[in-house]
């Protein structure tokens, strides 16, 4: 099957990045969200990213225009009716994703592949909300999407080899390195990463050290590009809490219990960079 048209559901920080790399790879891309304001915000981020590449001399102005020209904004799921591949990147809530996939299952052609960028929800369970679990797969991009090389591909219980091979090929065309794993809570990436971030939040909660010191120790001592507190703010504290909850429930193991400080930040609406405040303050 030849993938030509990709429908991206969700124009937020992951969705707009996915639409950008999709259009850069030459795919006709549709960027959908529930209202035009959200779609326009996503398009503005893509425009800004591409403009930065033009300013740095890494991209021609014409190429930028061509990439933007390949992205069609949408506020109707019906626009997915002739798509070959859907990549969903909406809120990490099973019931909401289920509703969206149930609709997409009816709207898209029967041969279309349905992919989710979920950070932790079970791919097999999401696949079961559709009539085509064999054509369902996890395509887990990393933030910031245009920069990070990895796409973690998660194979659900029913995902066929043929579908896996197509998605591997699409990921490569997007300039990414696909690496597969099976469907377990947190997959490979977040099962490792979120335990580290959560431990940093326990340290902060216990007053072991301020966030700057925790980050500097991990950056300078472990050569991480950013410390766990700064990374938590980049990912979003609400996303981290939901991933930890999925693993806590999925494995029944207390090593995944979220730090009380993480819960409190989320209750306060301090979700990280996207709200201007998280562990650090971004208001200035
Ligand atoms: N969007 C697009 N491009 C961006 C960007 C963004 N949000 N942020 C930075 N960049 C680009 C810059 O323009 C720059 O590009 P050039 O090399 O072409 O000049 C490049 O990235 C490097 O940026 P900077 O020099 O400003 O800063 P940096 O060297 O510190 O890199 C970083 C920034 C890439 C974010 C780096 O700090 C990093 O790799 N951090 C770790 C990120 C990470 O771990 N992500 C995974 C999170 S987990 C996840 O996403 C999955 C999940 O399920 C939770």
CSV table of C-alpha atoms and ligand atoms in Angstrom, one decimal:
chain,number,residue,atom,x,y,z
A,1,UNK,CA,0.0,0.0,0.0
A,2,UNK,CA,1.3,3.4,-1.0
A,3,UNK,CA,0.8,6.1,1.6
A,4,UNK,CA,0.0,9.5,0.0
A,5,UNK,CA,-2.3,11.3,2.4
A,6,UNK,CA,-1.8,11.6,6.1
A,7,UNK,CA,-4.5,12.9,8.5
A,8,UNK,CA,-3.1,14.2,11.8
A,9,UNK,CA,-5.6,14.5,14.7
A,10,UNK,CA,-4.6,17.2,17.2
A,11,UNK,CA,-2.7,20.4,16.4
A,12,UNK,CA,-1.0,20.6,19.8
A,13,UNK,CA,2.7,20.3,20.6
A,14,UNK,CA,3.0,16.8,19.2
A,15,UNK,CA,0.4,17.0,16.4
A,16,UNK,CA,1.8,20.1,14.8
A,17,UNK,CA,5.3,18.6,14.8
A,18,UNK,CA,4.0,15.4,13.2
A,19,UNK,CA,2.2,17.4,10.5
A,20,UNK,CA,5.4,19.4,9.9
A,21,UNK,CA,7.6,16.3,9.4
A,22,UNK,CA,4.8,14.6,7.3
A,23,UNK,CA,4.6,17.6,4.9
A,24,UNK,CA,8.4,17.9,4.8
A,25,UNK,CA,8.5,14.2,3.7
A,26,UNK,CA,6.2,15.2,0.8
A,27,UNK,CA,2.9,13.7,2.1
A,28,UNK,CA,-0.3,15.6,1.5
A,29,UNK,CA,-1.1,16.3,5.1
A,30,UNK,CA,-4.3,17.4,6.9
A,31,UNK,CA,-4.0,19.0,10.4
A,32,UNK,CA,-7.2,18.6,12.4
A,33,UNK,CA,-8.3,20.0,15.7
A,34,UNK,CA,-11.7,20.7,17.3
A,35,UNK,CA,-11.7,24.4,16.4
A,36,UNK,CA,-9.9,26.8,14.0
A,37,UNK,CA,-8.2,28.7,16.8
A,38,UNK,CA,-6.3,25.5,17.8
A,39,UNK,CA,-5.5,24.6,14.2
A,40,UNK,CA,-4.2,28.1,13.5
A,41,UNK,CA,-2.0,27.9,16.6
A,42,UNK,CA,-0.5,24.7,15.4
A,43,UNK,CA,0.0,26.1,11.9
A,44,UNK,CA,1.7,29.2,13.5
A,45,UNK,CA,4.2,26.9,15.3
A,46,UNK,CA,5.0,25.1,12.0
A,47,UNK,CA,5.5,28.4,10.2
A,48,UNK,CA,7.8,29.6,13.0
A,49,UNK,CA,9.9,26.4,12.9
A,50,UNK,CA,10.2,26.5,9.1
A,51,UNK,CA,11.1,30.2,9.2
A,52,UNK,CA,13.9,29.5,11.7
A,53,UNK,CA,15.3,27.0,9.2
A,54,UNK,CA,15.1,29.5,6.4
A,55,UNK,CA,16.8,32.2,8.6
A,56,UNK,CA,19.6,29.7,9.4
A,57,UNK,CA,20.0,29.0,5.7
A,58,UNK,CA,19.0,25.4,6.1
A,59,UNK,CA,15.9,25.7,4.0
A,60,UNK,CA,14.9,27.7,0.9
A,61,UNK,CA,12.0,30.1,1.2
A,62,UNK,CA,10.3,28.2,-1.7
A,63,UNK,CA,10.6,24.9,0.2
A,64,UNK,CA,9.0,26.4,3.2
A,65,UNK,CA,6.1,27.6,1.0
A,66,UNK,CA,5.8,24.2,-0.6
A,67,UNK,CA,5.7,22.4,2.8
A,68,UNK,CA,3.1,24.8,4.2
A,69,UNK,CA,1.1,24.3,1.0
A,70,UNK,CA,1.0,20.6,1.6
A,71,UNK,CA,-0.7,21.1,5.0
A,72,UNK,CA,-4.5,21.6,4.9
A,73,UNK,CA,-6.2,22.8,8.1
A,74,UNK,CA,-9.3,21.0,9.2
A,75,UNK,CA,-12.0,21.1,11.9
A,76,UNK,CA,-13.9,18.1,10.5
A,77,UNK,CA,-13.0,14.5,11.0
A,78,UNK,CA,-14.9,13.8,7.8
A,79,UNK,CA,-11.9,15.2,5.9
A,80,UNK,CA,-10.1,11.9,6.8
A,81,UNK,CA,-12.4,10.1,4.3
A,82,UNK,CA,-9.7,9.7,1.6
A,83,UNK,CA,-6.6,9.4,3.9
A,84,UNK,CA,-4.3,6.4,3.8
A,85,UNK,CA,-2.9,6.9,7.3
A,86,UNK,CA,-4.3,8.7,10.4
A,87,UNK,CA,-1.9,9.7,13.2
A,88,UNK,CA,-3.7,10.6,16.4
A,89,UNK,CA,-2.0,13.0,18.8
A,90,UNK,CA,-4.7,14.2,21.2
A,91,UNK,CA,-5.1,14.3,25.0
A,92,UNK,CA,-4.0,11.1,26.9
A,93,UNK,CA,-7.5,10.0,27.8
A,94,UNK,CA,-8.7,6.6,26.8
A,95,UNK,CA,-12.4,7.5,26.5
A,96,UNK,CA,-11.7,10.6,24.3
A,97,UNK,CA,-9.3,8.6,22.1
A,98,UNK,CA,-11.9,5.8,21.8
A,99,UNK,CA,-14.6,8.2,20.7
A,100,UNK,CA,-12.3,9.7,18.0
A,101,UNK,CA,-11.1,6.3,16.7
A,102,UNK,CA,-14.7,4.9,16.6
A,103,UNK,CA,-15.6,7.8,14.3
A,104,UNK,CA,-12.4,7.6,12.2
A,105,UNK,CA,-13.0,3.8,11.8
A,106,UNK,CA,-16.3,4.7,10.0
A,107,UNK,CA,-15.0,7.7,8.1
A,108,UNK,CA,-11.7,6.4,6.7
A,109,UNK,CA,-11.3,3.9,3.8
A,110,UNK,CA,-11.2,0.3,5.1
A,111,UNK,CA,-7.6,-0.1,4.0
A,112,UNK,CA,-6.4,3.0,5.9
A,113,UNK,CA,-3.9,2.5,8.7
A,114,UNK,CA,-4.8,4.0,12.1
A,115,UNK,CA,-1.9,5.1,14.3
A,116,UNK,CA,-1.8,6.6,17.8
A,117,UNK,CA,1.0,8.8,19.2
A,118,UNK,CA,-0.1,7.8,22.7
A,119,UNK,CA,2.8,7.9,25.3
A,120,UNK,CA,1.4,5.0,27.3
A,121,UNK,CA,-2.1,3.9,26.6
A,122,UNK,CA,-2.3,0.3,25.5
A,123,UNK,CA,-2.2,0.0,21.7
A,124,UNK,CA,-4.1,-3.3,21.8
A,125,UNK,CA,-7.0,-1.8,23.8
A,126,UNK,CA,-7.2,1.3,21.5
A,127,UNK,CA,-7.1,-1.1,18.5
A,128,UNK,CA,-10.0,-3.0,19.9
A,129,UNK,CA,-12.2,0.2,19.7
A,130,UNK,CA,-12.0,-0.2,15.9
A,131,UNK,CA,-13.1,-2.9,13.4
A,132,UNK,CA,-9.5,-3.1,12.1
A,133,UNK,CA,-7.1,-4.0,15.0
A,134,UNK,CA,-4.7,-5.6,12.4
A,135,UNK,CA,-4.3,-2.1,10.8
A,136,UNK,CA,-3.7,-0.3,14.2
A,137,UNK,CA,-0.3,0.6,15.4
A,138,UNK,CA,1.6,2.9,17.9
A,139,UNK,CA,3.7,5.7,16.3
A,140,UNK,CA,5.3,7.3,19.3
A,141,UNK,CA,7.2,10.5,18.3
A,142,UNK,CA,9.4,12.4,20.7
A,143,UNK,CA,9.2,16.1,21.7
A,144,UNK,CA,10.3,18.3,19.9
A,145,UNK,CA,9.1,16.3,17.0
A,146,UNK,CA,11.1,18.1,14.2
A,147,UNK,CA,14.3,17.6,16.1
A,148,UNK,CA,14.2,14.2,17.8
A,149,UNK,CA,15.2,11.2,15.6
A,150,UNK,CA,13.2,8.4,17.2
A,151,UNK,CA,9.8,7.0,16.3
A,152,UNK,CA,9.1,4.3,18.8
A,153,UNK,CA,6.8,1.9,16.9
A,154,UNK,CA,4.5,-0.2,19.1
A,155,UNK,CA,3.0,-3.3,17.7
A,156,UNK,CA,-0.4,-4.2,19.2
A,157,UNK,CA,-1.4,-7.9,19.6
A,158,UNK,CA,-3.0,-7.9,16.2
A,159,UNK,CA,-0.8,-5.5,14.2
A,160,UNK,CA,0.3,-7.3,11.0
A,161,UNK,CA,3.9,-7.3,9.6
A,162,UNK,CA,2.6,-5.6,6.5
A,163,UNK,CA,1.3,-2.6,8.5
A,164,UNK,CA,4.5,-2.5,10.6
A,165,UNK,CA,6.6,-2.4,7.4
A,166,UNK,CA,4.6,0.4,5.9
A,167,UNK,CA,4.9,2.5,9.1
A,168,UNK,CA,8.6,1.8,9.3
A,169,UNK,CA,8.9,3.1,5.8
A,170,UNK,CA,6.8,6.2,6.5
A,171,UNK,CA,8.9,7.0,9.6
A,172,UNK,CA,12.1,6.8,7.6
A,173,UNK,CA,10.7,9.0,4.9
A,174,UNK,CA,9.9,11.5,7.7
A,175,UNK,CA,13.7,11.5,8.5
A,176,UNK,CA,13.2,9.4,11.6
A,177,UNK,CA,14.8,6.3,12.9
A,178,UNK,CA,12.0,3.8,13.7
A,179,UNK,CA,12.6,1.3,16.6
A,180,UNK,CA,9.9,-1.2,17.5
A,181,UNK,CA,8.8,-2.7,20.8
A,182,UNK,CA,5.8,-4.7,22.0
A,183,UNK,CA,2.8,-3.3,23.7
A,184,UNK,CA,3.5,-3.0,27.5
A,185,UNK,CA,2.5,-0.1,29.8
A,186,UNK,CA,4.9,2.8,29.2
A,187,UNK,CA,6.4,0.9,26.2
A,188,UNK,CA,10.3,1.0,26.4
A,189,UNK,CA,10.8,4.8,26.4
A,190,UNK,CA,8.5,6.0,29.1
A,191,UNK,CA,9.0,2.9,31.3
A,192,UNK,CA,12.6,4.1,31.7
A,193,UNK,CA,12.3,7.9,31.3
A,194,UNK,CA,9.3,8.5,33.6
A,195,UNK,CA,10.8,6.6,36.5
A,196,UNK,CA,13.9,8.9,36.3
A,197,UNK,CA,11.7,12.0,36.1
A,198,UNK,CA,9.5,10.8,39.0
A,199,UNK,CA,12.5,10.1,41.1
A,200,UNK,CA,13.7,13.7,40.5
A,201,UNK,CA,10.3,15.0,41.6
A,202,UNK,CA,10.6,12.8,44.8
A,203,UNK,CA,14.0,14.4,45.4
A,204,UNK,CA,12.5,17.9,45.0
A,205,UNK,CA,9.5,16.9,47.3
A,206,UNK,CA,11.9,15.7,50.0
A,207,UNK,CA,14.1,18.8,49.7
A,208,UNK,CA,17.2,16.9,48.7
A,209,UNK,CA,18.2,19.7,46.3
A,210,UNK,CA,16.6,22.5,44.3
A,211,UNK,CA,15.5,21.8,40.7
A,212,UNK,CA,18.5,23.7,39.3
A,213,UNK,CA,20.9,21.4,41.2
A,214,UNK,CA,19.1,18.2,40.3
A,215,UNK,CA,19.2,19.3,36.6
A,216,UNK,CA,22.8,20.4,36.7
A,217,UNK,CA,23.9,17.1,38.3
A,218,UNK,CA,22.2,15.1,35.6
A,219,UNK,CA,23.3,17.4,32.7
A,220,UNK,CA,27.0,17.7,33.8
A,221,UNK,CA,27.3,14.2,35.4
A,222,UNK,CA,25.4,12.1,32.9
A,223,UNK,CA,25.7,14.2,29.7
A,224,UNK,CA,21.9,14.5,29.4
A,225,UNK,CA,20.9,17.5,27.1
A,226,UNK,CA,18.5,18.8,29.7
A,227,UNK,CA,17.9,17.8,33.3
A,228,UNK,CA,14.8,15.8,34.4
A,229,UNK,CA,13.0,18.9,35.8
A,230,UNK,CA,13.4,20.9,32.7
A,231,UNK,CA,12.5,17.9,30.6
A,232,UNK,CA,9.4,17.4,32.7
A,233,UNK,CA,8.3,20.9,31.9
A,234,UNK,CA,8.9,20.3,28.2
A,235,UNK,CA,6.9,17.1,28.2
A,236,UNK,CA,4.1,18.5,30.4
A,237,UNK,CA,3.5,17.5,34.0
A,238,UNK,CA,-0.1,16.4,33.2
A,239,UNK,CA,1.3,14.0,30.6
A,240,UNK,CA,3.9,12.6,33.0
A,241,UNK,CA,1.3,12.1,35.7
A,242,UNK,CA,-1.0,10.2,33.3
A,243,UNK,CA,1.9,8.0,32.1
A,244,UNK,CA,2.9,7.2,35.6
A,245,UNK,CA,-0.7,6.3,36.5
A,246,UNK,CA,-1.0,4.0,33.5
A,247,UNK,CA,2.2,2.2,34.6
A,248,UNK,CA,1.2,2.1,38.3
A,249,UNK,CA,-2.1,0.5,37.4
A,250,UNK,CA,-0.7,-1.6,34.6
A,251,UNK,CA,2.2,-3.3,36.6
A,252,UNK,CA,0.7,-2.9,40.1
A,253,UNK,CA,4.2,-2.0,41.3
A,254,UNK,CA,4.7,0.9,43.8
A,255,UNK,CA,7.9,1.9,42.0
A,256,UNK,CA,5.7,3.8,39.6
A,257,UNK,CA,3.7,5.7,42.2
A,258,UNK,CA,3.7,9.4,41.3
A,259,UNK,CA,5.4,11.9,43.6
A,260,UNK,CA,2.8,14.0,45.6
A,261,UNK,CA,4.5,17.1,44.3
A,262,UNK,CA,3.7,16.1,40.7
A,263,UNK,CA,0.1,15.6,41.6
A,264,UNK,CA,0.0,19.0,43.4
A,265,UNK,CA,1.6,20.8,40.4
A,266,UNK,CA,-1.0,19.3,38.1
A,267,UNK,CA,-3.8,20.2,40.5
A,268,UNK,CA,-2.5,23.8,40.5
A,269,UNK,CA,-2.5,23.9,36.7
A,270,UNK,CA,1.3,24.3,36.7
A,271,UNK,CA,1.8,22.0,33.7
A,272,UNK,CA,5.2,23.2,32.4
A,273,UNK,CA,6.2,25.3,29.5
A,274,UNK,CA,2.8,25.1,27.8
A,275,UNK,CA,1.1,27.0,30.8
A,276,UNK,CA,4.0,29.3,31.4
A,277,UNK,CA,4.7,27.6,34.8
A,278,UNK,CA,5.7,24.2,35.9
A,279,UNK,CA,8.7,23.3,38.0
A,280,UNK,CA,10.3,26.4,36.5
A,281,UNK,CA,8.7,29.8,35.8
A,282,UNK,CA,8.5,30.7,32.1
A,283,UNK,CA,6.4,33.8,32.4
A,284,UNK,CA,9.3,36.1,31.6
B,1,LIG,N1,10.8,22.8,17.8
B,1,LIG,C1,11.6,22.7,16.7
B,1,LIG,N2,12.9,22.8,16.7
B,1,LIG,C2,13.5,23.0,17.9
B,1,LIG,C3,12.7,23.1,19.1
B,1,LIG,C4,11.3,23.0,19.0
B,1,LIG,N3,10.5,23.1,20.1
B,1,LIG,N4,13.5,23.3,20.2
B,1,LIG,C5,14.8,23.3,19.7
B,1,LIG,N5,14.8,23.2,18.3
B,1,LIG,C6,15.9,23.1,17.4
B,1,LIG,C7,16.7,24.4,17.3
B,1,LIG,O1,16.1,25.3,16.4
B,1,LIG,C8,18.0,23.9,17.0
B,1,LIG,O2,18.1,23.7,15.6
B,1,LIG,P1,19.4,23.7,14.7
B,1,LIG,O3,20.3,22.6,15.2
B,1,LIG,O4,18.9,23.5,13.3
B,1,LIG,O5,20.0,25.1,15.0
B,1,LIG,C9,18.1,22.6,17.7
B,1,LIG,O6,16.8,22.1,17.9
B,1,LIG,C10,18.9,22.7,19.0
B,1,LIG,O7,18.2,23.7,19.8
B,1,LIG,P2,18.9,24.7,20.8
B,1,LIG,O8,20.3,25.0,20.3
B,1,LIG,O9,18.0,25.9,21.0
B,1,LIG,O10,19.0,23.9,22.2
B,1,LIG,P3,19.6,22.6,22.6
B,1,LIG,O11,20.8,22.3,21.8
B,1,LIG,O12,19.6,22.6,24.0
B,1,LIG,O13,18.5,21.5,22.1
B,1,LIG,C11,16.7,20.1,22.7
B,1,LIG,C12,17.2,21.6,22.6
B,1,LIG,C13,16.7,19.5,21.3
B,1,LIG,C14,15.2,20.2,23.2
B,1,LIG,C15,17.6,19.4,23.7
B,1,LIG,O14,17.7,20.0,24.9
B,1,LIG,C16,17.1,18.0,23.9
B,1,LIG,O15,17.4,17.0,23.1
B,1,LIG,N6,16.4,17.8,25.1
B,1,LIG,C17,15.9,16.5,25.4
B,1,LIG,C18,14.6,16.3,24.7
B,1,LIG,C19,13.9,14.9,25.0
B,1,LIG,O16,14.4,14.1,25.8
B,1,LIG,N7,12.8,14.7,24.4
B,1,LIG,C20,12.0,13.5,24.6
B,1,LIG,C21,11.0,13.7,25.6
B,1,LIG,S1,10.0,12.3,25.9
B,1,LIG,C22,8.8,12.4,24.8
B,1,LIG,O17,8.7,13.3,24.0
B,1,LIG,C23,7.9,11.2,24.7
B,1,LIG,C24,6.9,11.0,25.8
B,1,LIG,O18,6.1,10.1,25.6
B,1,LIG,C25,6.8,11.9,26.9
